[in-house]
Short mmCIF file of C-alpha atoms in Angstrom, two decimals:
data_model
loop_
_atom_site.label_atom_id
_atom_site.label_comp_id
_atom_site.label_asym_id
_atom_site.label_seq_id
_atom_site.Cartn_x
_atom_site.Cartn_y
_atom_site.Cartn_z
CA UNK K 14 -6.36 -4.00 -11.66
CA UNK K 15 -6.99 -2.04 -14.95
CA UNK K 16 -7.83 -3.98 -17.90
CA UNK K 17 -7.18 -2.48 -21.44
CA UNK K 18 -10.94 -2.83 -22.61
CA UNK K 19 -12.24 -1.03 -19.44
CA UNK K 20 -10.18 2.49 -19.81
CA UNK K 21 -12.43 3.97 -22.40
CA UNK K 22 -12.94 7.16 -20.37
CA UNK K 23 -11.91 10.88 -20.63
CA UNK K 24 -8.96 10.01 -18.98
CA UNK K 25 -6.43 8.52 -21.29
CA UNK K 26 -3.01 9.85 -20.54
CA UNK K 27 -1.90 9.55 -16.87
CA UNK K 28 1.35 10.68 -15.02
CA UNK K 29 2.72 9.38 -12.01
CA UNK K 30 5.14 11.29 -10.01
CA UNK K 31 7.65 9.61 -7.59
CA UNK K 32 9.83 6.38 -7.62
CA UNK K 33 9.35 5.45 -4.10
CA UNK K 34 7.15 2.44 -2.74
CA UNK K 35 3.88 4.27 -3.61
CA UNK K 36 4.83 5.61 -6.74
CA UNK K 37 6.16 2.35 -8.08
CA UNK K 38 3.26 0.52 -6.86
CA UNK K 39 0.51 2.99 -8.52
CA UNK K 40 2.64 3.01 -11.94
CA UNK K 41 2.88 -0.79 -12.05
CA UNK K 42 -0.83 -1.04 -11.02
CA UNK K 43 -1.82 1.12 -13.93
CA UNK K 44 1.19 -0.47 -16.41
CA UNK K 45 -0.94 -3.22 -17.79
CA UNK K 46 -3.82 -0.92 -19.08
CA UNK K 47 -4.29 0.95 -22.27
CA UNK K 48 -3.50 4.21 -20.41
CA UNK K 49 -0.69 6.14 -21.99
CA UNK K 50 1.59 6.35 -18.92
CA UNK K 51 4.25 8.97 -18.03
CA UNK K 52 6.39 7.85 -15.06
CA UNK K 53 8.33 10.74 -13.50
CA UNK K 54 11.19 10.03 -10.95
CA UNK K 55 13.10 12.66 -8.77
CA UNK K 56 16.17 14.21 -10.02
CA UNK K 57 18.21 11.53 -8.18
CA UNK K 58 16.03 8.65 -9.71
CA UNK K 59 17.98 6.07 -11.55
CA UNK K 60 15.92 6.38 -14.70
CA UNK K 61 17.85 3.87 -16.82
CA UNK K 62 17.30 1.40 -13.96
CA UNK K 63 13.54 2.14 -13.63
CA UNK K 64 13.28 1.72 -17.26
CA UNK K 65 15.13 -1.57 -17.48
CA UNK K 66 13.20 -3.08 -14.66
CA UNK K 67 9.99 -2.10 -16.38
CA UNK K 68 11.03 -3.53 -19.67
CA UNK K 69 12.05 -6.67 -17.90
CA UNK K 70 8.57 -7.01 -16.44
CA UNK K 71 6.73 -6.41 -19.67
CA UNK K 72 8.89 -8.82 -21.64
CA UNK K 73 8.40 -11.47 -18.83
CA UNK K 74 4.79 -10.79 -19.13
CA UNK K 75 4.86 -11.57 -22.90
CA UNK K 76 7.30 -14.71 -22.19
CA UNK K 77 4.79 -16.20 -19.66
CA UNK K 78 1.73 -15.34 -21.88
CA UNK K 79 -0.08 -12.93 -19.56
CA UNK K 80 0.36 -10.45 -22.35
CA UNK K 81 0.09 -10.66 -26.13
CA UNK K 82 2.84 -9.35 -28.46
CA UNK K 83 0.38 -6.50 -29.30
CA UNK K 84 -0.35 -5.49 -25.82
CA UNK K 85 3.47 -5.63 -25.12
CA UNK K 86 4.36 -3.39 -28.07
CA UNK K 87 1.61 -1.09 -27.21
CA UNK K 88 2.52 -0.71 -23.69
CA UNK K 89 6.11 0.05 -24.66
CA UNK K 90 5.19 2.54 -26.99
CA UNK K 91 2.76 4.51 -24.77
CA UNK K 92 4.89 4.55 -21.70
CA UNK K 93 7.50 7.17 -20.95
CA UNK K 94 9.92 6.95 -17.99
CA UNK K 95 11.90 10.11 -17.21
CA UNK K 96 12.81 12.67 -14.83
CA UNK K 97 11.55 15.50 -17.05
CA UNK K 98 8.41 17.08 -15.58
CA UNK K 99 7.47 18.37 -18.92
CA UNK K 100 6.12 15.03 -20.16
CA UNK K 101 3.17 15.76 -18.03
CA UNK K 102 2.01 18.61 -20.36
CA UNK K 103 -0.54 16.37 -22.26
CA UNK K 104 -1.78 14.49 -19.23
CA UNK K 105 -5.42 14.29 -18.39
CA UNK K 106 -4.38 13.17 -14.71
CA UNK K 107 -1.18 13.61 -12.83
CA UNK K 108 -0.92 11.59 -9.56
CA UNK K 109 1.90 12.76 -7.04
CA UNK K 110 3.30 10.25 -4.85
CA UNK K 111 6.31 11.98 -3.30
CA UNK K 112 7.65 12.36 0.24
CA UNK K 113 5.00 13.51 2.82
CA UNK K 114 6.56 17.12 3.19
CA UNK K 115 4.16 20.10 2.37
CA UNK K 116 7.04 22.34 0.85
CA UNK K 117 8.16 19.78 -1.42
CA UNK K 118 4.86 19.11 -2.57
CA UNK K 119 3.86 22.64 -2.97
CA UNK K 120 6.72 23.31 -5.30
CA UNK K 121 6.03 20.22 -7.40
CA UNK K 122 2.19 21.43 -7.82
CA UNK K 123 3.27 24.95 -8.53
CA UNK K 124 5.60 23.51 -11.28
CA UNK K 125 2.60 21.09 -12.64
CA UNK K 126 0.17 23.99 -12.68
CA UNK K 127 2.39 25.74 -15.26
CA UNK K 128 3.17 22.54 -17.18
CA UNK K 129 0.09 20.45 -17.36
CA UNK K 130 -2.59 21.41 -19.78
CA UNK K 131 -5.44 23.50 -18.48
CA UNK K 132 -7.94 20.55 -18.46
CA UNK K 133 -5.62 18.25 -16.54
CA UNK K 134 -6.43 17.00 -13.24
CA UNK K 135 -3.79 17.16 -10.50
CA UNK K 136 -4.23 14.67 -7.91
CA UNK K 137 -2.20 13.99 -4.59
CA UNK K 138 -1.62 10.53 -3.15
CA UNK K 139 -0.83 12.13 0.15
CA UNK K 140 -2.08 10.39 3.24
CA UNK K 141 -2.24 13.43 5.50
CA UNK K 142 -2.19 16.68 3.49
CA UNK K 143 -5.45 18.01 2.15
CA UNK K 144 -5.26 18.76 -1.53
CA UNK K 145 -6.28 22.46 -1.10
CA UNK K 146 -3.11 23.09 0.88
CA UNK K 147 -0.99 21.88 -2.18
CA UNK K 148 -1.79 25.25 -3.85
CA UNK K 149 -4.34 27.90 -4.05
CA UNK K 150 -5.49 31.11 -5.73
CA UNK K 151 -5.15 29.63 -9.22
CA UNK K 152 -7.40 29.02 -11.97
CA UNK K 153 -6.75 25.30 -11.40
CA UNK K 154 -8.40 25.17 -7.84
CA UNK K 155 -11.34 23.34 -9.32
CA UNK K 156 -8.94 20.47 -10.91
CA UNK K 157 -7.33 19.45 -7.55
CA UNK K 158 -8.29 16.26 -5.95
CA UNK K 159 -6.80 13.74 -3.28
CA UNK K 160 -6.49 10.26 -4.50
CA UNK K 161 -5.04 8.25 -1.30
CA UNK K 162 -4.16 4.82 -2.43
CA UNK K 163 -2.97 2.05 -0.07
CA UNK K 164 0.06 -0.16 -0.59
CA UNK K 165 0.36 -2.62 -2.32
CA UNK K 166 -1.89 -0.76 -4.63
CA UNK K 167 -2.78 -3.94 -6.95
CA UNK K 168 -3.76 -5.71 -3.74
CA UNK K 169 -5.78 -2.87 -1.84
CA UNK K 170 -9.02 -1.92 -3.43
CA UNK K 171 -9.58 0.98 -1.27
CA UNK K 172 -8.94 4.71 -2.24
CA UNK K 173 -9.79 7.63 -0.22
CA UNK K 174 -11.16 10.39 -2.76
CA UNK K 175 -10.70 13.76 -1.20
CA UNK K 176 -12.41 16.59 -2.73
CA UNK K 177 -12.14 20.34 -1.95
CA UNK K 178 -14.84 22.82 -1.77
CA UNK K 179 -13.66 23.92 -5.22
CA UNK K 180 -13.37 20.59 -6.92
CA UNK K 181 -15.47 20.74 -10.17
CA UNK K 182 -18.24 18.07 -10.72
CA UNK K 183 -16.76 16.86 -13.90
CA UNK K 184 -13.25 16.28 -12.25
CA UNK K 185 -14.72 14.30 -9.44
CA UNK K 186 -16.89 12.20 -12.03
CA UNK K 187 -13.86 11.62 -14.18
CA UNK K 188 -11.72 10.45 -11.37
CA UNK K 189 -14.45 8.35 -9.87
CA UNK K 190 -14.76 6.68 -13.59
CA UNK K 191 -11.02 6.35 -13.69
CA UNK K 192 -10.77 4.51 -10.18
CA UNK K 193 -13.78 2.48 -10.99
CA UNK K 194 -12.19 1.37 -14.31
CA UNK K 195 -9.14 0.35 -12.17
CA UNK K 196 -11.40 -1.79 -10.03
CA UNK K 197 -11.06 0.39 -6.99
CA UNK K 198 -13.47 0.81 -4.15
CA UNK K 199 -13.87 4.55 -3.35
CA UNK K 200 -14.50 6.23 0.10
CA UNK K 201 -15.57 9.80 -0.89
CA UNK K 202 -14.38 12.36 1.74
CA UNK K 203 -14.23 16.03 2.02
CA UNK K 204 -11.36 17.91 3.42
CA UNK K 205 -12.65 18.34 6.93
CA UNK K 206 -12.91 14.63 7.40
CA UNK K 207 -10.15 13.12 5.13
CA UNK K 208 -7.88 10.14 5.57
CA UNK K 209 -10.09 8.68 8.03
CA UNK K 210 -8.70 5.15 7.98
CA UNK K 211 -5.32 6.36 9.10
CA UNK K 212 -6.94 8.55 11.69
CA UNK K 213 -8.83 5.81 13.01
CA UNK K 214 -5.82 3.53 13.44
CA UNK K 215 -3.88 6.67 14.89
CA UNK K 216 -6.41 6.96 17.76
CA UNK K 217 -5.83 3.32 18.82
CA UNK K 218 -1.95 3.68 18.31
CA UNK K 219 -2.01 6.97 20.63
CA UNK K 220 -4.25 5.42 23.25
CA UNK K 221 -1.82 2.21 23.35
CA UNK K 222 1.19 4.54 23.51
CA UNK K 223 -0.40 6.38 26.67
CA UNK K 224 -0.79 2.79 28.27
CA UNK K 225 2.93 2.20 27.67
CA UNK K 226 3.87 5.77 28.85
CA UNK K 227 2.08 4.90 32.03
CA UNK K 228 4.01 1.80 32.32
CA UNK K 229 1.07 -0.43 32.44
CA UNK K 230 2.48 -2.50 29.80
CA UNK K 231 5.49 -2.44 27.32
CA UNK K 232 5.38 -1.84 23.69
CA UNK K 233 5.88 -5.47 23.05
CA UNK K 234 3.31 -6.57 25.41
CA UNK K 235 0.90 -4.27 23.64
CA UNK K 236 1.57 -5.56 20.19
CA UNK K 237 1.27 -9.04 21.41
CA UNK K 238 -1.99 -8.46 22.86
CA UNK K 239 -3.31 -6.50 19.84
CA UNK K 240 -2.11 -9.38 17.54
CA UNK K 241 -3.93 -12.02 19.70
CA UNK K 242 -7.24 -9.88 20.01
CA UNK K 243 -7.69 -7.29 17.38
CA UNK K 244 -5.45 -7.04 14.41
CA UNK K 245 -2.83 -8.97 12.42
CA UNK K 246 -0.12 -6.57 12.87
CA UNK K 247 1.08 -4.85 16.18
CA UNK K 248 0.33 -1.02 16.62
CA UNK K 249 4.12 -0.24 17.04
CA UNK K 250 5.18 -2.69 14.61
CA UNK K 251 3.03 -0.86 12.13
CA UNK K 252 4.74 2.37 12.91
CA UNK K 253 8.27 0.79 12.29
CA UNK K 254 6.94 -0.59 9.01
CA UNK K 255 5.81 2.79 7.76
CA UNK K 256 8.57 4.60 9.00
CA UNK K 257 8.90 6.87 12.05
CA UNK K 258 9.51 10.02 10.05
CA UNK K 259 6.79 9.46 7.63
CA UNK K 260 4.46 8.78 10.67
CA UNK K 261 5.68 11.71 12.42
CA UNK K 262 4.87 13.99 9.25
CA UNK K 263 1.46 12.51 9.04
CA UNK K 264 0.40 12.64 12.70
CA UNK K 265 1.70 16.35 12.89
CA UNK K 266 -0.70 16.99 9.73
CA UNK K 267 -3.49 15.25 11.23
CA UNK K 268 -3.06 16.78 14.74
CA UNK K 269 -2.77 20.28 13.38
CA UNK K 270 -6.44 20.51 12.85
CA UNK K 271 -7.64 18.73 16.02
CA UNK K 272 -8.88 20.63 18.84
CA UNK K 273 -7.24 18.86 21.57
CA UNK K 274 -3.80 18.64 20.43
CA UNK K 275 -2.47 17.69 24.13
CA UNK K 276 -4.04 14.34 23.92
CA UNK K 277 -1.52 13.55 21.21
CA UNK K 278 1.56 15.28 22.63
CA UNK K 279 3.23 12.21 24.35
CA UNK K 280 3.37 10.08 21.26
CA UNK K 281 4.24 13.16 19.05
CA UNK K 282 7.25 13.93 21.45
CA UNK K 283 8.31 10.37 21.41
CA UNK K 284 8.28 10.32 17.43
CA UNK K 285 10.17 13.29 17.31
CA UNK K 286 12.82 12.05 19.58
CA UNK K 287 13.12 8.94 17.60
CA UNK K 288 13.53 10.85 14.28
CA UNK K 289 16.02 13.19 15.95
CA UNK K 290 18.13 10.04 16.88
CA UNK K 291 17.83 8.57 13.39
CA UNK K 292 15.59 5.68 14.56
CA UNK K 293 13.30 5.43 11.69
CA UNK K 294 11.85 2.17 12.17
CA UNK K 295 12.50 -0.93 10.04
CA UNK K 296 14.34 0.84 7.26
CA UNK K 297 17.01 2.46 9.60
CA UNK K 298 17.41 -0.93 11.68
CA UNK K 299 15.72 0.63 14.85
CA UNK K 300 12.49 2.10 15.96
CA UNK K 301 10.15 0.77 18.52
CA UNK K 302 11.95 -2.48 17.81
CA UNK K 303 15.47 -3.31 16.57
CA UNK K 304 16.08 -4.82 13.05
CA UNK K 305 18.99 -6.84 11.41
CA UNK K 306 18.91 -6.78 7.69
CA UNK K 307 15.25 -5.58 7.60
CA UNK K 308 14.20 -8.48 10.03
CA UNK K 309 12.80 -7.81 13.40
CA UNK K 310 15.06 -9.10 16.18
CA UNK K 311 12.06 -10.34 18.23
CA UNK K 312 12.48 -10.14 22.02
CA UNK K 313 13.32 -13.75 23.40
CA UNK K 314 10.34 -13.64 25.51
CA UNK K 315 7.63 -11.23 26.25
CA UNK K 316 6.45 -11.41 30.05
CA UNK K 317 2.79 -12.11 29.82
CA UNK K 318 0.56 -9.50 31.39
CA UNK K 319 -1.67 -10.76 34.46
CA UNK K 320 -4.93 -11.89 32.70
CA UNK K 321 -6.96 -9.34 34.30
CA UNK K 322 -4.58 -6.42 33.22
CA UNK K 323 -4.54 -7.85 29.61
CA UNK K 324 -8.44 -8.20 29.54
CA UNK K 325 -8.75 -4.60 30.63
CA UNK K 326 -6.30 -3.26 28.07
CA UNK K 327 -7.70 -5.32 25.15
CA UNK K 328 -11.27 -4.14 26.05
CA UNK K 329 -9.99 -0.50 26.29
CA UNK K 330 -8.38 -0.59 22.79
CA UNK K 331 -11.37 -2.33 21.39
CA UNK K 332 -13.58 0.28 22.74
CA UNK K 333 -11.20 2.96 21.27
CA UNK K 334 -11.27 1.22 17.81
CA UNK K 335 -15.11 1.05 17.78
CA UNK K 336 -15.48 4.52 19.17
CA UNK K 337 -13.08 6.15 16.53
CA UNK K 338 -14.69 4.08 13.83
CA UNK K 339 -18.08 5.31 14.76
CA UNK K 340 -17.08 8.77 15.13
CA UNK K 341 -15.25 9.05 11.79
CA UNK K 342 -18.04 7.32 10.10
CA UNK K 343 -20.68 9.90 11.21
CA UNK K 344 -18.35 12.69 10.33
CA UNK K 345 -17.40 11.34 6.80
CA UNK K 346 -21.01 10.78 5.84
CA UNK K 347 -19.94 7.06 4.60
CA UNK K 348 -22.26 4.34 5.40
CA UNK K 349 -21.37 1.72 7.86
CA UNK K 350 -20.99 -0.64 4.95
CA UNK K 351 -18.57 1.25 3.02
CA UNK K 352 -16.52 1.68 6.25
CA UNK K 353 -16.67 -2.05 7.17
CA UNK K 354 -15.30 -2.85 3.73
CA UNK K 355 -12.54 -0.28 3.98
CA UNK K 356 -11.47 -0.97 7.26
CA UNK K 357 -11.66 -4.94 6.72
CA UNK K 358 -9.15 -4.24 3.92
CA UNK K 359 -7.07 -1.63 5.65
CA UNK K 360 -6.55 -3.52 8.90
CA UNK K 361 -6.42 -7.15 7.24
CA UNK K 362 -9.35 -8.49 9.28
CA UNK K 363 -12.27 -10.63 8.71
CA UNK K 364 -15.05 -8.39 9.95
CA UNK K 365 -15.34 -4.65 10.01
CA UNK K 366 -16.15 -2.60 13.37
CA UNK K 367 -19.91 -2.61 12.58
CA UNK K 368 -20.21 -6.52 11.71
CA UNK C 7 -9.60 -26.44 -8.98
CA UNK C 8 -6.53 -27.35 -10.80
CA UNK C 9 -5.45 -30.69 -10.76
CA UNK C 10 -2.37 -31.41 -8.71
CA UNK C 11 0.00 -34.00 -10.18
CA UNK C 12 3.56 -35.20 -8.99
CA UNK C 13 4.95 -32.81 -11.54
CA UNK C 14 3.14 -29.79 -10.28
CA UNK C 15 5.35 -28.83 -7.51
CA UNK C 16 8.34 -29.27 -9.89
CA UNK C 17 6.75 -26.97 -12.39
CA UNK C 18 6.06 -24.37 -9.67
CA UNK C 19 9.47 -24.60 -8.47
CA UNK C 20 10.93 -24.10 -11.81
CA UNK C 21 8.76 -21.06 -12.57
CA UNK C 22 9.52 -19.61 -9.16
CA UNK C 23 13.19 -19.97 -9.47
CA UNK C 24 13.46 -18.86 -13.06
CA UNK C 25 11.09 -15.54 -12.26
CA UNK C 26 13.48 -14.54 -9.33
CA UNK C 27 16.73 -15.24 -11.12
CA UNK C 28 15.47 -12.98 -13.88
CA UNK C 29 13.91 -10.33 -11.76
CA UNK C 30 16.69 -10.21 -9.32
CA UNK C 31 19.45 -10.91 -11.94
CA UNK C 32 21.19 -13.57 -10.22
CA UNK C 33 21.91 -17.12 -11.52
CA UNK C 34 19.47 -19.69 -10.75
CA UNK C 35 22.05 -21.81 -9.08
CA UNK C 36 22.31 -19.01 -6.43
CA UNK C 37 18.68 -19.75 -5.46
CA UNK C 38 17.52 -22.11 -3.06
CA UNK C 39 14.24 -23.04 -1.16
CA UNK C 40 15.94 -21.32 1.93
CA UNK C 41 16.57 -18.05 0.06
CA UNK C 42 15.14 -15.33 1.90
CA UNK C 43 13.15 -13.27 -0.60
CA UNK C 44 13.44 -9.79 0.89
CA UNK C 45 16.77 -10.19 2.76
CA UNK C 46 18.75 -12.06 0.05
CA UNK C 47 17.03 -11.10 -3.06
CA UNK C 48 15.53 -7.65 -2.13
CA UNK C 49 12.20 -8.75 -3.30
CA UNK C 50 9.03 -6.92 -2.93
CA UNK C 51 5.39 -7.52 -3.06
CA UNK C 52 5.26 -6.36 -6.57
CA UNK C 53 7.28 -9.51 -7.57
CA UNK C 54 4.78 -11.71 -5.49
CA UNK C 55 1.92 -10.16 -7.36
CA UNK C 56 3.33 -10.66 -10.77
CA UNK C 57 4.05 -14.44 -9.94
CA UNK C 58 0.40 -14.98 -8.87
CA UNK C 59 -0.60 -13.42 -12.47
CA UNK C 60 1.64 -15.91 -13.86
CA UNK C 61 0.18 -18.99 -12.05
CA UNK C 62 -3.34 -17.76 -12.50
CA UNK C 63 -2.67 -17.77 -16.30
CA UNK C 64 -0.70 -20.98 -16.31
CA UNK C 65 -3.14 -23.16 -14.29
CA UNK C 66 -6.42 -20.99 -15.30
CA UNK C 67 -7.03 -20.23 -11.61
CA UNK C 68 -10.12 -18.53 -10.25
CA UNK C 69 -8.87 -16.49 -7.20
CA UNK C 70 -8.90 -12.76 -6.59
CA UNK C 71 -5.72 -10.86 -5.66
CA UNK C 72 -7.42 -9.55 -2.55
CA UNK C 73 -8.20 -13.02 -1.42
CA UNK C 74 -4.61 -13.84 -1.89
CA UNK C 75 -3.58 -10.67 0.18
CA UNK C 76 -5.99 -11.61 2.97
CA UNK C 77 -4.30 -15.13 3.19
CA UNK C 78 -0.79 -13.64 3.01
CA UNK C 79 -1.46 -11.26 5.82
CA UNK C 80 -2.12 -14.22 8.22
CA UNK C 81 0.55 -16.66 6.47
CA UNK C 82 3.46 -14.31 5.59
CA UNK C 83 6.13 -16.04 3.60
CA UNK C 84 9.76 -15.21 3.87
CA UNK C 85 11.73 -17.82 1.93
CA UNK C 86 11.40 -19.11 -1.84
CA UNK C 87 10.33 -22.67 -0.32
CA UNK C 88 7.47 -21.10 1.79
CA UNK C 89 6.64 -18.99 -1.35
CA UNK C 90 6.28 -22.38 -3.34
CA UNK C 91 4.05 -24.06 -0.63
CA UNK C 92 1.80 -21.06 -0.68
CA UNK C 93 1.44 -21.37 -4.46
CA UNK C 94 0.85 -25.08 -4.27
CA UNK C 95 -1.94 -24.14 -1.80
CA UNK C 96 -3.41 -21.40 -4.00
CA UNK C 97 -3.37 -23.92 -6.99
CA UNK C 98 -5.14 -26.59 -5.00
CA UNK C 99 -7.66 -24.53 -3.27
CA UNK C 100 -7.93 -21.24 -5.35
CA UNK C 101 -10.62 -18.96 -3.70
CA UNK C 102 -11.20 -21.47 -0.85
CA UNK C 103 -7.76 -20.94 0.45
CA UNK C 104 -9.00 -18.49 3.13
CA UNK C 105 -10.97 -21.50 4.75
CA UNK C 106 -7.29 -22.78 5.55
CA UNK C 107 -6.04 -19.59 7.14
#
């Protein structure tokens, strides 16, 4: 988490756009620093509510001694919460965290391009859209960058930093400094190999879905196997948690530049069908699982797979995981140490794939 | 490592109850150890993190947020009572809490 004395960098005024889960998490991860912050919600955002909640948190931090009176007053003075995009005019850095839909993001970035001062850096928290797709052909092409945070931002150190072939060296350096000051661990990637943590996990999810599609195991059996032998969260449980619609948009974006699209067609079709039916995961009450008031209705009993089948499946999924991790590590140019650290945190596991 | 006394749990409970009453704008009498943080109070991980900061300050704890994050992945909490239990373990074991996981 950023500390006031650590933020003496070229980036002093930061805009965060979006009042969803990620936008809120990014804003609050920066809120106790000395940055001048502008938090911009959508047209439909309840700005008085956002302001009220923010002031409540700051007041409580003062009351509990986490923050001094001086810090409290300073933070209140230098924070603006609004849905007026014009407050980003003096921002050194603007971080977008709005829904994962390209046209909406492009409209936003076109507007920001006209509003934000020429030296301002425009960053996207997208988990699947490369920054150069947000807009091109302007004088600001060298000041666009991808900053993919993970939720919850204060707990997750990793950030995927995605540079384009036009990103200026000072932009990269300033953002790296900003992230280091925020205590973040940076995975530096280029656009041809971006968002690798999600892509590694997606490869495993895709292979697991094929197993389910072939009738060798159910979704519940696969999640149970994975939780027993690989990761703390089930592969399909994860998709429900993220949201099937978000997952579908991300997967479409990944697959669009993959040579063998057919490999992913089964899962894509299933996700599209679920979205069409309104089964968006935990938030809608149904996805791969069913939910009541956001709580998963656990199947009473999941029939255990024959030992041999279970062993074969987990061995296959482990191989898929290691193979994907190796492939994306080589493509990205990251070290195995960097990947171990990032994957450990991303998947909540004790040891990375190369440990 | 913080000294655990008989009063520690009561102190932790009071802080947790007051925190959720304030944050969720409900009367403290409406909260019990069985209250579900997400379902009943519409709580989220940001609230949890803020509470951790409060206890870090109050008991001068040496523990990183990521350590608590790792522990919480393996030992998720749903109710206020479970949260209090986890806070007690954090106060008692600090960075060594992962050895319990």
